[in-house]
GROMACS .gro file of C-alpha atoms in nm:
model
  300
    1UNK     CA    1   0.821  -1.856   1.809
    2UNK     CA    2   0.986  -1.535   1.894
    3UNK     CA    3   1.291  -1.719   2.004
    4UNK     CA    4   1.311  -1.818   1.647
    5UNK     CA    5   1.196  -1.452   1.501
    6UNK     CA    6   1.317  -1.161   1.692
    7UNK     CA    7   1.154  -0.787   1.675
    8UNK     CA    8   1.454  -0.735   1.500
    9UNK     CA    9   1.458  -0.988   1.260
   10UNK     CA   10   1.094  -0.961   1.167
   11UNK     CA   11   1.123  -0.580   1.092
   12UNK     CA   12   1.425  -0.581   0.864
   13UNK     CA   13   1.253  -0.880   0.675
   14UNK     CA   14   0.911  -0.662   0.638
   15UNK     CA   15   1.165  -0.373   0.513
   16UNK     CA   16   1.362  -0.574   0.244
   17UNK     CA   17   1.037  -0.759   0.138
   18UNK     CA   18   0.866  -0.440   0.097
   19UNK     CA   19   1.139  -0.320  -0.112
   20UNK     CA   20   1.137  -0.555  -0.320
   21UNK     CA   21   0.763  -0.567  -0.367
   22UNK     CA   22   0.747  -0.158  -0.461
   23UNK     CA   23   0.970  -0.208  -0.769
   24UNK     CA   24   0.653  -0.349  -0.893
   25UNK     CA   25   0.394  -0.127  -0.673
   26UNK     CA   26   0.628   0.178  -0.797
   27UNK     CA   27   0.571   0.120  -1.196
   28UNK     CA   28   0.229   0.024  -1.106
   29UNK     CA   29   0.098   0.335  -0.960
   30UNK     CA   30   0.313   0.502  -1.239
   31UNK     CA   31   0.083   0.320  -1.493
   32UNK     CA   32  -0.222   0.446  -1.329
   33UNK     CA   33  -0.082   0.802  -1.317
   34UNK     CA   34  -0.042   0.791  -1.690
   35UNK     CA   35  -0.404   0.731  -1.753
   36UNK     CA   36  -0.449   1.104  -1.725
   37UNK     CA   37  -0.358   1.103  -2.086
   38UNK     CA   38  -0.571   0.867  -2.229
   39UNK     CA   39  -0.603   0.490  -2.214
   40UNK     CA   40  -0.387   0.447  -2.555
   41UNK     CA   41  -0.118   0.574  -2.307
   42UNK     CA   42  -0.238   0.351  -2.044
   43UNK     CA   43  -0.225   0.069  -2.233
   44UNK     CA   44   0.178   0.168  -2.390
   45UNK     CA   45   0.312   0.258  -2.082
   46UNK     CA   46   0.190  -0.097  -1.939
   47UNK     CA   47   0.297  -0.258  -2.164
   48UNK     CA   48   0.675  -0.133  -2.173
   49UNK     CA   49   0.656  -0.246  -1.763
   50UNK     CA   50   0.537  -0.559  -1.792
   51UNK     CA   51   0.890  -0.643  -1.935
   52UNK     CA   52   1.020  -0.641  -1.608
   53UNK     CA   53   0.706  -0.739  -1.382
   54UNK     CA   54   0.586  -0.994  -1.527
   55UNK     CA   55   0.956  -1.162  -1.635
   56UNK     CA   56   0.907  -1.521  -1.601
   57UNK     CA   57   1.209  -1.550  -1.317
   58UNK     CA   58   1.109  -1.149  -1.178
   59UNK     CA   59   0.793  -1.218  -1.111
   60UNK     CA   60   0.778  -1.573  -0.877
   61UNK     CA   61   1.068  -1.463  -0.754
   62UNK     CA   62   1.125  -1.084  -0.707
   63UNK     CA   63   0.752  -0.975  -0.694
   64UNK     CA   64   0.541  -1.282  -0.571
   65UNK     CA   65   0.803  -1.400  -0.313
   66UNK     CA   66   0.853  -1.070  -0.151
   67UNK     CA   67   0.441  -0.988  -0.169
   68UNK     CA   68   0.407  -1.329   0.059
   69UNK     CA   69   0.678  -1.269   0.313
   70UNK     CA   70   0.559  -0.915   0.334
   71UNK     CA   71   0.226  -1.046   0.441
   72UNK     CA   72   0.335  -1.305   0.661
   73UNK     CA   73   0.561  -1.079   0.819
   74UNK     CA   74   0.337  -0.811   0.878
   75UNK     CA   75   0.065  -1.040   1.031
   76UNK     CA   76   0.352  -1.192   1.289
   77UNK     CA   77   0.391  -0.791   1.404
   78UNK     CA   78   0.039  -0.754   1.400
   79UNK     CA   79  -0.041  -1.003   1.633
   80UNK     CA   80   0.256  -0.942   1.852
   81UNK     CA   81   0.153  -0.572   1.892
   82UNK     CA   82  -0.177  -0.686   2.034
   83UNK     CA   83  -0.006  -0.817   2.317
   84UNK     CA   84   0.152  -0.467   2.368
   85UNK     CA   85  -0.002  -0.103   2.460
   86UNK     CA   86   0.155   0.130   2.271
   87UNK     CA   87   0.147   0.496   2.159
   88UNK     CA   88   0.154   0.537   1.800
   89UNK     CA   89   0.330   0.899   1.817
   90UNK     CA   90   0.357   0.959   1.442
   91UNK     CA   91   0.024   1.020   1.266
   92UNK     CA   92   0.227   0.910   0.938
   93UNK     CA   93   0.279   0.566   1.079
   94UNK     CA   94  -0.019   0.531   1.189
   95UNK     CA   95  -0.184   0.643   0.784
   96UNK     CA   96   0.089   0.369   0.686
   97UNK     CA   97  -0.034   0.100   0.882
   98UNK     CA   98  -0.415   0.146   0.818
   99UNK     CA   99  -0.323   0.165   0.438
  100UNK     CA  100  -0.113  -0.160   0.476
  101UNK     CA  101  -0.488  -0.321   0.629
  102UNK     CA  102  -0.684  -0.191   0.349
  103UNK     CA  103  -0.377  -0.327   0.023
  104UNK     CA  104  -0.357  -0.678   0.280
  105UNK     CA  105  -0.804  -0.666   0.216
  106UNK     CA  106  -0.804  -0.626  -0.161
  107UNK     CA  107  -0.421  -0.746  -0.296
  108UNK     CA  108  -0.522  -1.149  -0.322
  109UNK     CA  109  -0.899  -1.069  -0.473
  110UNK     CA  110  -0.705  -0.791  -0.678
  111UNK     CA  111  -0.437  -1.052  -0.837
  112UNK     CA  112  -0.682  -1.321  -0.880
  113UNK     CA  113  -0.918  -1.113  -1.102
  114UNK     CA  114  -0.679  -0.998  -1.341
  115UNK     CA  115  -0.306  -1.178  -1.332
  116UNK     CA  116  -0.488  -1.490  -1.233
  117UNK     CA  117  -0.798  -1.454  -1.529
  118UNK     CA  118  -0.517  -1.370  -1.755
  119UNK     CA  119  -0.348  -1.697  -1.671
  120UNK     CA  120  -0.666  -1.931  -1.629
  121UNK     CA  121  -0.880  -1.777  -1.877
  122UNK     CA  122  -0.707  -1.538  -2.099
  123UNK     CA  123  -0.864  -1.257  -1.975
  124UNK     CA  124  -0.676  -0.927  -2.054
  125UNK     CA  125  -0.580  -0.716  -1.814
  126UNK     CA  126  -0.587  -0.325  -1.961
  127UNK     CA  127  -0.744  -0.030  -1.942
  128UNK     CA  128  -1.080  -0.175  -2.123
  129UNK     CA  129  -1.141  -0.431  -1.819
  130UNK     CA  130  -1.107  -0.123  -1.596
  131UNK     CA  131  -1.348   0.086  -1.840
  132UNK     CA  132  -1.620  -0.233  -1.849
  133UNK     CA  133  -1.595  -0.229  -1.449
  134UNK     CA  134  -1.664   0.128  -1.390
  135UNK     CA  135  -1.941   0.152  -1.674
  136UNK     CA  136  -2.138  -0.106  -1.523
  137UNK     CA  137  -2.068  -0.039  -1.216
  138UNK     CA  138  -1.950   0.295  -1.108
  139UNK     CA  139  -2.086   0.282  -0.758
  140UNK     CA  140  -1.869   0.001  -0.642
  141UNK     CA  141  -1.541   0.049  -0.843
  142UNK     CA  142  -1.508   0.394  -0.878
  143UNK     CA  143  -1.460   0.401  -0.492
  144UNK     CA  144  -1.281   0.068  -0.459
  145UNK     CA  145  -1.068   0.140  -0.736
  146UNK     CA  146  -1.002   0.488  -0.557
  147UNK     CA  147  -0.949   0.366  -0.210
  148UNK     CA  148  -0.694   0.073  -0.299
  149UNK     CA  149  -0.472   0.330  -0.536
  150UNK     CA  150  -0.488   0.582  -0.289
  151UNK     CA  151  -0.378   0.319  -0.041
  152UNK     CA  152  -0.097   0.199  -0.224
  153UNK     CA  153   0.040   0.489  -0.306
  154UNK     CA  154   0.061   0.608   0.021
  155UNK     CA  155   0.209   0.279   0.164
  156UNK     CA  156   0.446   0.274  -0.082
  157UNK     CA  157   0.586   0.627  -0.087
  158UNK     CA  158   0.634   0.646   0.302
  159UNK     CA  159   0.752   0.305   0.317
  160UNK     CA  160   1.021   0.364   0.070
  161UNK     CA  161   1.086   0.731   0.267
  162UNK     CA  162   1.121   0.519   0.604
  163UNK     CA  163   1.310   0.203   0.517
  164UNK     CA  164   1.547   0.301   0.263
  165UNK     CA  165   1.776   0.522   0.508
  166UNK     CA  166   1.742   0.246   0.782
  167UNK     CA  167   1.884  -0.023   0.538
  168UNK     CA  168   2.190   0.209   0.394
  169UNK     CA  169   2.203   0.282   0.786
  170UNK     CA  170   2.165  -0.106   0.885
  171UNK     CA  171   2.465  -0.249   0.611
  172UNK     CA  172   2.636   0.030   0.529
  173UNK     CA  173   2.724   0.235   0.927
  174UNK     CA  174   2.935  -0.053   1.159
  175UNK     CA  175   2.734  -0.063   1.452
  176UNK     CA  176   2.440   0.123   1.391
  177UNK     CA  177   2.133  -0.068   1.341
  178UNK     CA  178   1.846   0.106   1.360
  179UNK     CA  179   1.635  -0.230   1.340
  180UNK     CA  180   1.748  -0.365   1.675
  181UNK     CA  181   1.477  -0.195   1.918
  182UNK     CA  182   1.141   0.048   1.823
  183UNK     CA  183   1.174   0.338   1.754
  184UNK     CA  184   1.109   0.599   2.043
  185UNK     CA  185   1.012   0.874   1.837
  186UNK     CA  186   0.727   0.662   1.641
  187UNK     CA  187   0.605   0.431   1.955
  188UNK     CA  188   0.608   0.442   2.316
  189UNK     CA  189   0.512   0.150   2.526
  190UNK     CA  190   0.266   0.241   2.785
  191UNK     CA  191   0.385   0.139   3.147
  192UNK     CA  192   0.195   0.080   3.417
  193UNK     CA  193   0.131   0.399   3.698
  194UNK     CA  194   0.396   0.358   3.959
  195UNK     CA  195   0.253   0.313   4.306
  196UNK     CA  196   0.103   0.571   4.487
  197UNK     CA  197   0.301   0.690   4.818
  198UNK     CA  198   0.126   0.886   5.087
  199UNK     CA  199   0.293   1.194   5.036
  200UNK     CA  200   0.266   1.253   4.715
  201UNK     CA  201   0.051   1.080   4.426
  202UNK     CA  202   0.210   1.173   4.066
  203UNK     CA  203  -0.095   1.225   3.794
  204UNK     CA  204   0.138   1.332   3.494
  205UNK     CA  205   0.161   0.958   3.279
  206UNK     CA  206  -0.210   1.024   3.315
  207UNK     CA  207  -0.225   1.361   3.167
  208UNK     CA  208  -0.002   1.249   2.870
  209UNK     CA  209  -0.151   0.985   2.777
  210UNK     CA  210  -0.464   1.215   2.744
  211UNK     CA  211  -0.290   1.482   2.587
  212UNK     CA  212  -0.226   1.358   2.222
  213UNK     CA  213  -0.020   1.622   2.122
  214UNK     CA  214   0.229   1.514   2.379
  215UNK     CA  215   0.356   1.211   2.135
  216UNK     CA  216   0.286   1.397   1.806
  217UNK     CA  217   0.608   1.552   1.642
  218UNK     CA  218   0.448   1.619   1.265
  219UNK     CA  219   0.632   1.931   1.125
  220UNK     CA  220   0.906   2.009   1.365
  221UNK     CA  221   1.184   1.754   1.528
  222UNK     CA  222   1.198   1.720   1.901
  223UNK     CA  223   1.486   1.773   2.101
  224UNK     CA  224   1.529   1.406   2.212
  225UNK     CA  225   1.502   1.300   1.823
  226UNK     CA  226   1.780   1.531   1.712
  227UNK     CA  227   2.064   1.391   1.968
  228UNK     CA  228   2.074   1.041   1.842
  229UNK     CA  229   2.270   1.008   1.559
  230UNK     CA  230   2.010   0.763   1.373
  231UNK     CA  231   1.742   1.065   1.396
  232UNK     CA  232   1.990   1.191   1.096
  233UNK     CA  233   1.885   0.917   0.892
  234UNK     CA  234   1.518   0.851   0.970
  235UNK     CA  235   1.305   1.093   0.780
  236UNK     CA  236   0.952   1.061   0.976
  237UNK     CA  237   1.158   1.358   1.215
  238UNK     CA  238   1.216   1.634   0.912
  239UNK     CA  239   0.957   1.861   0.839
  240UNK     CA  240   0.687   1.660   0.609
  241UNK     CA  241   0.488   1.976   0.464
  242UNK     CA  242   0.617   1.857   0.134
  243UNK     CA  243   0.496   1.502   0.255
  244UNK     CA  244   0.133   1.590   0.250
  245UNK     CA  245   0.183   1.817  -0.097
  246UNK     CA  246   0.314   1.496  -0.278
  247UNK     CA  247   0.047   1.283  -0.087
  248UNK     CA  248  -0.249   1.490  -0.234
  249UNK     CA  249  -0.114   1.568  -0.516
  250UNK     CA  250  -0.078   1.162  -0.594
  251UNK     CA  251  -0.416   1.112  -0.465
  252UNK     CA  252  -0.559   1.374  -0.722
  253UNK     CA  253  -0.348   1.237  -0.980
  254UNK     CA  254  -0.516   0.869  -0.918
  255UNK     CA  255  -0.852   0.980  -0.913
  256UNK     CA  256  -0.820   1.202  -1.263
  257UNK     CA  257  -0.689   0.896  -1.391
  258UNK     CA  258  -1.031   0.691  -1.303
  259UNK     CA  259  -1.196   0.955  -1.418
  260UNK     CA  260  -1.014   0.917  -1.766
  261UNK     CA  261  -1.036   0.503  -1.826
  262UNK     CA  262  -1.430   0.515  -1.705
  263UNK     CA  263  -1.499   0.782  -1.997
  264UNK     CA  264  -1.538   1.056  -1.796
  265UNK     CA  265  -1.262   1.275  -1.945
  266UNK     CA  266  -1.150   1.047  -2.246
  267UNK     CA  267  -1.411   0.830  -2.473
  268UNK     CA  268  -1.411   0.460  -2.413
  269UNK     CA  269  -1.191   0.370  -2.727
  270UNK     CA  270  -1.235  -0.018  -2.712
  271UNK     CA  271  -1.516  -0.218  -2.613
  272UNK     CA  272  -1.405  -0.508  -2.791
  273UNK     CA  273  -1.285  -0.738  -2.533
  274UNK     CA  274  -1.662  -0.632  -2.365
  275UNK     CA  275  -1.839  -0.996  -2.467
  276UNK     CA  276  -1.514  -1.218  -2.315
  277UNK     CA  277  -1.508  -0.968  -1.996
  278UNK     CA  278  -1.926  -1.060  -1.946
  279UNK     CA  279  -1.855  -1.422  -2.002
  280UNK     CA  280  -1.553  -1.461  -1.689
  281UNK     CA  281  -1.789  -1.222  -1.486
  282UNK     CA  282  -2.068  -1.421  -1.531
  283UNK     CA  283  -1.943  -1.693  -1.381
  284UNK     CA  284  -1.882  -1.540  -1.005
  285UNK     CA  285  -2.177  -1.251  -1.023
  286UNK     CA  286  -2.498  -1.401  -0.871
  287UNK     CA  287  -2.784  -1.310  -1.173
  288UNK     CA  288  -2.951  -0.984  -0.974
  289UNK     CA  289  -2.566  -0.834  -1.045
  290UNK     CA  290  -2.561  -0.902  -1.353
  291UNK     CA  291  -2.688  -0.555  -1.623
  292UNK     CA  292  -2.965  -0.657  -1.828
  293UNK     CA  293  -2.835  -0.387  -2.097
  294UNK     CA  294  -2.496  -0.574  -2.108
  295UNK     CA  295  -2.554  -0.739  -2.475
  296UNK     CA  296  -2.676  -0.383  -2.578
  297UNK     CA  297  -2.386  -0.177  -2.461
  298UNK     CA  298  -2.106  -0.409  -2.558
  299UNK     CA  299  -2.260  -0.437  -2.863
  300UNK     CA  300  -2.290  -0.055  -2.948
   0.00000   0.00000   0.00000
């Protein structure tokens, strides 16, 4: 198989996948920023974007497409890095990576509740389905819907900061590819100890690999990054304080937004799509899920 898909080949798919998949992750997680002022502007906003995301050649093609060789992709590295030890050295990868685990958990279940009950059932998809799921029940949406944005957004803004230099690096600069072997400054493969000789016994690939700030460069470059040309063009080695600003600022941003379609900071303006929401749910809740003051709440 890897005769077929090099290292190489494998990462600039996942990169021009993943680029084409944020153009719709992008407007998303603008949609869900503009919640902050009110779900009228929720609802407006989305749907002025679903022009281009859900276009009936954009989306098989553009979004779904690049969504499932994305995945696929990402699984083939997965598995390959479990046959090698290696030293994540850049905390930001390694935030990037666990986020990718928790959007590759929730996308398919995500889809198929509201794209896919849109399609099947006619189930809309706005900001009263998210209102119905965190009023009747806060304690599992509220932190799923949290955790998945949060996710996303993060995935999506440093996977747009990493790849989008290496590509304009990649087709644009003859001979400079900086998808043809790992990066050093991200991952280091660990090598076994050499042997022993009697004279003298070397202990210092021990002490690195217990020293973690030996592979961390977070907020300053490293000489070694700085002398290869490609370092110019791969942003994981500038200075990231802004990085973390935008990062918690997004995440705040995200979870004011919640806070706004549950009727926390703005009133629940619509219930009426309440009694066709109760009717899909009921058929995948088990009955001990199910409110018993559903019929009096989507009534009032």
């Amino acid at each position: 198989m890897e005769s077929y898909f090099s290292e190489r080949t494998l990462r600039l798919a996942q990169a021009i996948s993943g680029v084409g998949f944020t153009s719709f992750l992008s407007l998303h997680i603008v949609n869900a920023l503009f919640a902050n002022f009110g779900p009228v502007a929720y609802d407006e906003i989305q749907r002025l974007l679903r022009f281009y995301y859900q276009h009936p050649i954009v989306e098989p093609l553009v979004i779904g497409s690049s969504l499932l060789i994305h995945e696929v992709v990402s699984l083939m590295r997965i598995y390959r890095r479990r046959n090698r030890k290696e030293i994540v050295q850049n905390p930001e990868l390694v935030y990037h990576r666990y986020t990718g685990y928790i959007i590759l958990a929730f996308i398919t279940g995500h889809i198929l509740s509201t794209r896919g009950a849109y399609l099947l059932d006619n189930i809309p998809s706005n900001s009263s389905l998210i209102s119905f799921t965190l009023e009747y029940w806060p304690l599992v949406f509220y932190p799923y819907y949290a955790v998945f944005s949060i996710s996303g957004f993060y995935h999506n803004l440093y996977g747009l900061r990493k790849v989008l230099p290496m590509l304009y690096s990649h087709f644009m600069v003859p001979g400079q590819s900086p998808f043809s072997s790992p990066d050093e400054a991200e991952v280091a493969t660990v090598s076994p100890p050499a042997p022993a000789t009697e004279n003298k016994t070397s202990t210092e690939p021990a002490v690195a690999a217990a020293n973690p700030s030996v592979f961390v460069s977070f907020f300053r470059p490293t000489a070694t990054t700085t002398t290869t040309p490609s370092a110019l063009l791969h942003p994981s080695r500038r200075r990231s304080g802004w990085w973390t600003a935008v990062t918690v600022a997004g995440g705040v941003g995200l979870v004011c937004g919640l806070l706004a379609l549950g009727g926390v900071i703005y009133p629940v303006y619509d219930r009426s799509a309440y009694p066709l929401f109760q009717r899909h749910m009921e058929y995948f809740l088990p009955a001990f899920l199910v409110p018993i003051s559903w019929k009096n709440k989507a009534t009032a």
